[in-house]
PDB file of C-alpha atoms in Angstrom:
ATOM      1  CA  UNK G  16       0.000   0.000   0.000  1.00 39.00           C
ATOM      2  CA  UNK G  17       1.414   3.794  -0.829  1.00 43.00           C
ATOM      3  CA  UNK G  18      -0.089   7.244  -1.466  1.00 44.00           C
ATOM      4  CA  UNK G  19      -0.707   8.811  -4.517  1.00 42.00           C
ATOM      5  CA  UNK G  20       2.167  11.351  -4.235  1.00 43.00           C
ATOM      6  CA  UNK G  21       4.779   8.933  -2.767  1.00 46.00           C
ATOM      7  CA  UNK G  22       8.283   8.580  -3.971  1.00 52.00           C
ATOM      8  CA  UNK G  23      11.523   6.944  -4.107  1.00 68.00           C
ATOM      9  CA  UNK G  24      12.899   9.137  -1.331  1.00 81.00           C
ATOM     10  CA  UNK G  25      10.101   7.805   0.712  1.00 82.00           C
ATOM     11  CA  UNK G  26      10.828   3.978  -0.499  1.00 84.00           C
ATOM     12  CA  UNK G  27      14.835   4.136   0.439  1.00 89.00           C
ATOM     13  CA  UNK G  28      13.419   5.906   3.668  1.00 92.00           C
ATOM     14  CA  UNK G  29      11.266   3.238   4.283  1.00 90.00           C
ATOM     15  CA  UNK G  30      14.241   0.563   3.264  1.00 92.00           C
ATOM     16  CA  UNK G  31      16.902   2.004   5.493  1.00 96.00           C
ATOM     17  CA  UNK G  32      14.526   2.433   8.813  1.00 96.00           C
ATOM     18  CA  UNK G  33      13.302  -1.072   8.276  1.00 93.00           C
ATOM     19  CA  UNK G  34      17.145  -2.255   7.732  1.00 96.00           C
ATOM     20  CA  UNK G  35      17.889  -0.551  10.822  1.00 97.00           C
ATOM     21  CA  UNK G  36      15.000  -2.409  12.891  1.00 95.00           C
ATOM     22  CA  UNK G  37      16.523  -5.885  11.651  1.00 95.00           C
ATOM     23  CA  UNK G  38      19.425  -5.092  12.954  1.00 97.00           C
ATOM     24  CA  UNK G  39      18.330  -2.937  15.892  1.00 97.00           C
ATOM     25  CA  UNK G  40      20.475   0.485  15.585  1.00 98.00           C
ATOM     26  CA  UNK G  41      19.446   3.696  16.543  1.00 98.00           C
ATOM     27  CA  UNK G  42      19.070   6.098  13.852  1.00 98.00           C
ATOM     28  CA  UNK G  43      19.161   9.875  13.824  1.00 98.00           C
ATOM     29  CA  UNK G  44      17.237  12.269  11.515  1.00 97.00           C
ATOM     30  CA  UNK G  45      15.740  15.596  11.707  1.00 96.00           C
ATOM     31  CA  UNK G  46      12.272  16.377  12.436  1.00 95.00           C
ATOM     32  CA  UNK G  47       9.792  18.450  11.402  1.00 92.00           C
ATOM     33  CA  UNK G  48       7.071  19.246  14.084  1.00 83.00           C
ATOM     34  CA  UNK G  49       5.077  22.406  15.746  1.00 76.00           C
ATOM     35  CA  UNK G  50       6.999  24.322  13.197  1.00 78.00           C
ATOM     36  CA  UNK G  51      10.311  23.509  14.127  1.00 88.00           C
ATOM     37  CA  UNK G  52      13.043  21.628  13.277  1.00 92.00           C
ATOM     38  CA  UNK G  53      14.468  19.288  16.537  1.00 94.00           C
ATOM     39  CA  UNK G  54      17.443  16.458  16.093  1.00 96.00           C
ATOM     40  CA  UNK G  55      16.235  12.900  17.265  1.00 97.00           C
ATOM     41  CA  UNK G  56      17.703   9.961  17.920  1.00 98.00           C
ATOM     42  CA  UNK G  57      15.323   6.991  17.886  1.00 98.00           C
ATOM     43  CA  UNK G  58      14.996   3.514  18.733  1.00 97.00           C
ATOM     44  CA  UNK G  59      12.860   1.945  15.566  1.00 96.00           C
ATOM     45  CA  UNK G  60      10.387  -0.452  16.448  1.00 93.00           C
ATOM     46  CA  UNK G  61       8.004  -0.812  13.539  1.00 90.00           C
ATOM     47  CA  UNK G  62       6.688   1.142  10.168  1.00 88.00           C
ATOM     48  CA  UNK G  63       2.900   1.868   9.905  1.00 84.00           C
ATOM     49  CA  UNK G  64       0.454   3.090   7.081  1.00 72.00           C
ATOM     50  CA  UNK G  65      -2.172   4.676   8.505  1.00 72.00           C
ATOM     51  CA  UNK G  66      -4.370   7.394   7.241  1.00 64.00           C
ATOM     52  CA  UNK G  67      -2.663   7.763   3.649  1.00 67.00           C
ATOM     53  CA  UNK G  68       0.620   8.576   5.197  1.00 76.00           C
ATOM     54  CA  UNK G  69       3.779   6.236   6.394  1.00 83.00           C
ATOM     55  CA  UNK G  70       4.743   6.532  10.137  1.00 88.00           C
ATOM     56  CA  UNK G  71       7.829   5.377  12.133  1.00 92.00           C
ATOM     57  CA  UNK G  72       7.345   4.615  15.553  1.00 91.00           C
ATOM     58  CA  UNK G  73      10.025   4.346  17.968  1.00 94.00           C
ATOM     59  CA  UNK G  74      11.449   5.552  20.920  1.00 95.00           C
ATOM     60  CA  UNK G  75      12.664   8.727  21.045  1.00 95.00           C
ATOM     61  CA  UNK G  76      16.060   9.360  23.624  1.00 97.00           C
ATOM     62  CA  UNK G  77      15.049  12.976  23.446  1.00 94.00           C
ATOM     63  CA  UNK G  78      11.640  12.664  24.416  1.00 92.00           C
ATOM     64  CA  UNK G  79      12.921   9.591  26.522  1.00 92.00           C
ATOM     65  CA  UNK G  80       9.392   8.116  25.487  1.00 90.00           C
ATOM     66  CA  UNK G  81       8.070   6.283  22.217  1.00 89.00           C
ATOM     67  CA  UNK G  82       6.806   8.828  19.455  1.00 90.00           C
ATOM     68  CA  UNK G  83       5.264   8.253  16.408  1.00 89.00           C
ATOM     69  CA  UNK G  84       6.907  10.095  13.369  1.00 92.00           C
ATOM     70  CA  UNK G  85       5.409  11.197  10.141  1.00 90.00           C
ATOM     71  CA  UNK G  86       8.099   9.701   7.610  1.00 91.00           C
ATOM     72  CA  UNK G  87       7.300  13.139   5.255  1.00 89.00           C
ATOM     73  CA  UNK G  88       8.570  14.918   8.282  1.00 92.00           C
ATOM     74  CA  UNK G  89      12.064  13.096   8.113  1.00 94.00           C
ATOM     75  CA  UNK G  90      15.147  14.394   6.636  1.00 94.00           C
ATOM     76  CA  UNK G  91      18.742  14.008   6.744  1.00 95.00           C
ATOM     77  CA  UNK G  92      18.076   9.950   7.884  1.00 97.00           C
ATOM     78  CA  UNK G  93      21.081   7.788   8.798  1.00 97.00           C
ATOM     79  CA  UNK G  94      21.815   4.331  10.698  1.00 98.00           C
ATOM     80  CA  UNK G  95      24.303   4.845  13.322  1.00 97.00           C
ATOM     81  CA  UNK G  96      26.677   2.257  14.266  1.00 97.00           C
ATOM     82  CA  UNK G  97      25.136   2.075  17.653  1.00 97.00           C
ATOM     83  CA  UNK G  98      22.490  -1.141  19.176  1.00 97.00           C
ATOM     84  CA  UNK G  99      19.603  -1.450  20.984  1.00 96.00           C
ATOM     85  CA  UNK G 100      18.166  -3.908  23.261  1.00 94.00           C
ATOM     86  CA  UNK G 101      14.069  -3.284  21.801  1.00 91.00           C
ATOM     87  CA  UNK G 102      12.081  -2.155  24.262  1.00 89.00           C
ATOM     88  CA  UNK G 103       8.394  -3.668  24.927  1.00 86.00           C
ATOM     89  CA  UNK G 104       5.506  -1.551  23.412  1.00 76.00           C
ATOM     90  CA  UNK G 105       2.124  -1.300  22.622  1.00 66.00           C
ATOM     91  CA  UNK G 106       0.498  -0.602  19.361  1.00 60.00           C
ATOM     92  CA  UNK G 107      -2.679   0.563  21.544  1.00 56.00           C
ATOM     93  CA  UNK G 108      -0.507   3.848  23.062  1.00 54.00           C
ATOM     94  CA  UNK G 109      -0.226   4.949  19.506  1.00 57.00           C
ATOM     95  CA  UNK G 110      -1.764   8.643  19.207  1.00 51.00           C
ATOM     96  CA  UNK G 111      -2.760   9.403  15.290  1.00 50.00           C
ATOM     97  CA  UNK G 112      -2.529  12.990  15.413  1.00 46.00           C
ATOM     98  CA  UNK G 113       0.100  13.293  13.389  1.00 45.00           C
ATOM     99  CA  UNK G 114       2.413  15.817  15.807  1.00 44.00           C
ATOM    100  CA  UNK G 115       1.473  14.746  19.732  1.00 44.00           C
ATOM    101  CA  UNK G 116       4.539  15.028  21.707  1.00 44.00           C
ATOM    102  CA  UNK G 117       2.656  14.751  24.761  1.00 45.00           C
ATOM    103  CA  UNK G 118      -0.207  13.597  26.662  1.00 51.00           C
ATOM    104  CA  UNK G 119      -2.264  16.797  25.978  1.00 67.00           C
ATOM    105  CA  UNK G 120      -5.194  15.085  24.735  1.00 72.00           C
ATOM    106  CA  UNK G 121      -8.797  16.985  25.142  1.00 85.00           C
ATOM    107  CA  UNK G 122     -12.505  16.455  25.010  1.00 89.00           C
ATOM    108  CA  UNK G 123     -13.668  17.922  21.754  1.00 91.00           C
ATOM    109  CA  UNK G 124     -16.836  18.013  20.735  1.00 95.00           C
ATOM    110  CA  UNK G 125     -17.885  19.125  17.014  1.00 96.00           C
ATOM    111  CA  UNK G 126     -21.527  19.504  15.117  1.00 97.00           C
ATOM    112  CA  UNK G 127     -21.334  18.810  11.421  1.00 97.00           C
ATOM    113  CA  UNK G 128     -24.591  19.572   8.885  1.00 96.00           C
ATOM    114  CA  UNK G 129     -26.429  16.280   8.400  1.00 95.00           C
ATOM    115  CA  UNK G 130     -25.172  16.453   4.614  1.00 95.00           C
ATOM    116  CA  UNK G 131     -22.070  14.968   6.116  1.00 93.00           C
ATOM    117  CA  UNK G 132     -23.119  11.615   7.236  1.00 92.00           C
ATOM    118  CA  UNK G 133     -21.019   9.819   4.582  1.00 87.00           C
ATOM    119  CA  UNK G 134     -18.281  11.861   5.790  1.00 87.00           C
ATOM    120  CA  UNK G 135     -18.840  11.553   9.757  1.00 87.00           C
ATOM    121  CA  UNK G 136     -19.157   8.045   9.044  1.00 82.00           C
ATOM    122  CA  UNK G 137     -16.262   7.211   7.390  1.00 79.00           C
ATOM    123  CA  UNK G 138     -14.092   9.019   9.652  1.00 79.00           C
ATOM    124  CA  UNK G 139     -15.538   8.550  13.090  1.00 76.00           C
ATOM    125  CA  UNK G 140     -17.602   5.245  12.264  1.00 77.00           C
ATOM    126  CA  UNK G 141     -21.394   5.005  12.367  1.00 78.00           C
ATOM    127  CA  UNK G 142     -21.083   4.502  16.148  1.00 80.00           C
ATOM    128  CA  UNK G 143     -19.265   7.409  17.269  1.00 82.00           C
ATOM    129  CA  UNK G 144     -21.991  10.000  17.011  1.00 89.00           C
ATOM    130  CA  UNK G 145     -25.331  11.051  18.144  1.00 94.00           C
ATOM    131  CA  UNK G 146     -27.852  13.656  16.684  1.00 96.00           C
ATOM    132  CA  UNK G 147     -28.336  16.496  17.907  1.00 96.00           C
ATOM    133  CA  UNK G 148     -31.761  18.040  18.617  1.00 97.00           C
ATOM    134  CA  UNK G 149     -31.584  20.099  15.427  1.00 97.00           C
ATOM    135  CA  UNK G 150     -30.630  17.647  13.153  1.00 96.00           C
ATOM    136  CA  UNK G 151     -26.876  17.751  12.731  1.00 97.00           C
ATOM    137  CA  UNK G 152     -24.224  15.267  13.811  1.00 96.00           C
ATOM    138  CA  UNK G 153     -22.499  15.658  17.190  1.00 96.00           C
ATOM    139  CA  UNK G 154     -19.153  13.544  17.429  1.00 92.00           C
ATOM    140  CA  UNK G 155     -17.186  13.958  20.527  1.00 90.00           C
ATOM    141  CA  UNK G 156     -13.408  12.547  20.606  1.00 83.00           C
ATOM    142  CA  UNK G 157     -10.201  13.525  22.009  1.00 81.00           C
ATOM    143  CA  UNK G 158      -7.004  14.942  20.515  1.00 80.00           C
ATOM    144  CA  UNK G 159      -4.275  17.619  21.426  1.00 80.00           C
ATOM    145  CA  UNK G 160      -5.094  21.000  19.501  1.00 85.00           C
ATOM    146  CA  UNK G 161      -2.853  21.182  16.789  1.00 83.00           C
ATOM    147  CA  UNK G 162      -2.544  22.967  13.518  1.00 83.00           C
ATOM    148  CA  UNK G 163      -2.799  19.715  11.714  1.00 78.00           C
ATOM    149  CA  UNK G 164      -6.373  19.158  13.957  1.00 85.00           C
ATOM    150  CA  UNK G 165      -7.212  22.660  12.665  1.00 90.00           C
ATOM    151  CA  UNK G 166      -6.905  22.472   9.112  1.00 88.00           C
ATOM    152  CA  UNK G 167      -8.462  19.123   9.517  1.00 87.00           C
ATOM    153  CA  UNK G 168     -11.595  21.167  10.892  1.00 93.00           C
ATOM    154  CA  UNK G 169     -11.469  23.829   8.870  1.00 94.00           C
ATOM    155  CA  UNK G 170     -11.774  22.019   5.114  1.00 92.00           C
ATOM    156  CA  UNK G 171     -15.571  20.936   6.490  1.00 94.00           C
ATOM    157  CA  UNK G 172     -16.044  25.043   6.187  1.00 94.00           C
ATOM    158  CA  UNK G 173     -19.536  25.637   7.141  1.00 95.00           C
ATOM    159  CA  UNK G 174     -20.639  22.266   7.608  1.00 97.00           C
ATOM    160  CA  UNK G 175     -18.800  21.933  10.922  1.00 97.00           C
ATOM    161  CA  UNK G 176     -19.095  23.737  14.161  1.00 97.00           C
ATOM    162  CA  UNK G 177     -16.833  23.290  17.314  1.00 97.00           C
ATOM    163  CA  UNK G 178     -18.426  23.421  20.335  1.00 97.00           C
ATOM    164  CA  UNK G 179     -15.841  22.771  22.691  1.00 95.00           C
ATOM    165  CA  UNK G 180     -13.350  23.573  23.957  1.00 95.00           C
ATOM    166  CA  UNK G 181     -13.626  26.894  23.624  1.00 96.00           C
ATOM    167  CA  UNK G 182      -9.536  27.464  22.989  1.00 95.00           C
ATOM    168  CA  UNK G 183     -10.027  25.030  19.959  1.00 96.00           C
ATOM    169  CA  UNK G 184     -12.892  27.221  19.095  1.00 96.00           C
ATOM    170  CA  UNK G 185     -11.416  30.492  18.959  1.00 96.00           C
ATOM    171  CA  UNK G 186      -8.212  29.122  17.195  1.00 95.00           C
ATOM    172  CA  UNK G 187     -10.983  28.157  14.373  1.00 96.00           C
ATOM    173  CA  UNK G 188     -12.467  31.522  14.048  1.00 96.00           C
ATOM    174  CA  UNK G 189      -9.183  33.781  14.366  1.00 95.00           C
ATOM    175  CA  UNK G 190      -8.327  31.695  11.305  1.00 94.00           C
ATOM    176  CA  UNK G 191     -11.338  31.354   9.496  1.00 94.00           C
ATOM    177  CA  UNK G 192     -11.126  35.157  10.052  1.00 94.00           C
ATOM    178  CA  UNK G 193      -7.387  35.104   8.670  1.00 93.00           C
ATOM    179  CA  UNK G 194      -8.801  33.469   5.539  1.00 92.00           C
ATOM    180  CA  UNK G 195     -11.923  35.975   4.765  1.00 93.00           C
ATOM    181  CA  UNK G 196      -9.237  38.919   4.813  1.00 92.00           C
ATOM    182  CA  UNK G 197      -7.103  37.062   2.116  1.00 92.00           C
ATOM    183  CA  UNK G 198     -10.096  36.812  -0.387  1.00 91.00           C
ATOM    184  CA  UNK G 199     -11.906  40.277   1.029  1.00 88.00           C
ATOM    185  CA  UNK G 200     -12.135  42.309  -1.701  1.00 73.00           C
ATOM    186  CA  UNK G 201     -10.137  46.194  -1.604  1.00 63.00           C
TER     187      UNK G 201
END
């Protein structure tokens, strides 16, 4: 299985961390998250395809926990000469987010038009919501507020409404906002 846009930087990506969990060295890349750039040095423990995008999850020595990394997100990769005893994990802690470098998870509850049952459905599964008195589709989950949760949100445009929390509200509307004054017209 691969996405559409994938490539054969992301196939010798995929080769070399998988080469390196056969023969359990730590690798080191740089990472792209929360708009920065951080070094890592990580303990590979297994390559996942979830959502349309590759992951590698390992664990991290800087984060002295396991992470889940978004292989896009990866540059600069290389196998050091140095081994690893593999530590036990759990395919359960895995957090699909994309970015969580924590355990910053929130309730978050969202209305979306009843036009987007196919949608809600698909995404949440048909029994992970309720309706709502007036018709539209209240799903309630949680995830740590993050930009990739908020562009997530934001291509539903008007068929979506966050109700809570409010913080994840207002980051919604300060950037809906953002976007009217690019297309307002002079």
């Amino acid at each position: 299985m691969s996405p559409w846009n994938q490539n054969d930087q992301l196939g010798l990506k995929i080769q070399e961390i998988k080469q390196a969990i056969r023969e359990r060295k730590i690798i080191e890349f740089q990472y792209f998250s929360n708009e920065k750039l951080t070094e890592r040095r990580v303990e590979p423990c297994q390559i996942i395809f979830k959502q349309a995008n590759w992951y590698l999850y390992g664990y991290c020595l800087l984060r002295k926990d396991f992470r889940l990394f978004k292989l896009r997100r990866i540059s600069g990769l290389t196998i050091t000469d140095t081994s690893f005893e593999p530590r036990e994990f759990s395919i359960d802690r895995l957090s699909w987010d994309g970015e969580s470098d924590g355990d910053k998870h929130l309730p978050i509850v969202v209305l979306f038009d009843k036009s987007m049952v196919y949608a809600v459905n698909d995404i949440f599964g048909m029994d992970n919501y309720e309706i709502a008195p007036d018709g539209r589709l209240k799903v309630e989950f949680q995830m740590e507020i993050s930009g990739w949760l908020c562009g997530f949100l934001l291509g539903f445009g008007d068929k979506i409404e966050v109700v809570e929390p409010v913080e994840l509200r207002d980051r919604i509307k300060s950037m809906a906002e953002s976007i009217y004054k690019v297309y307002e017209e002079n």
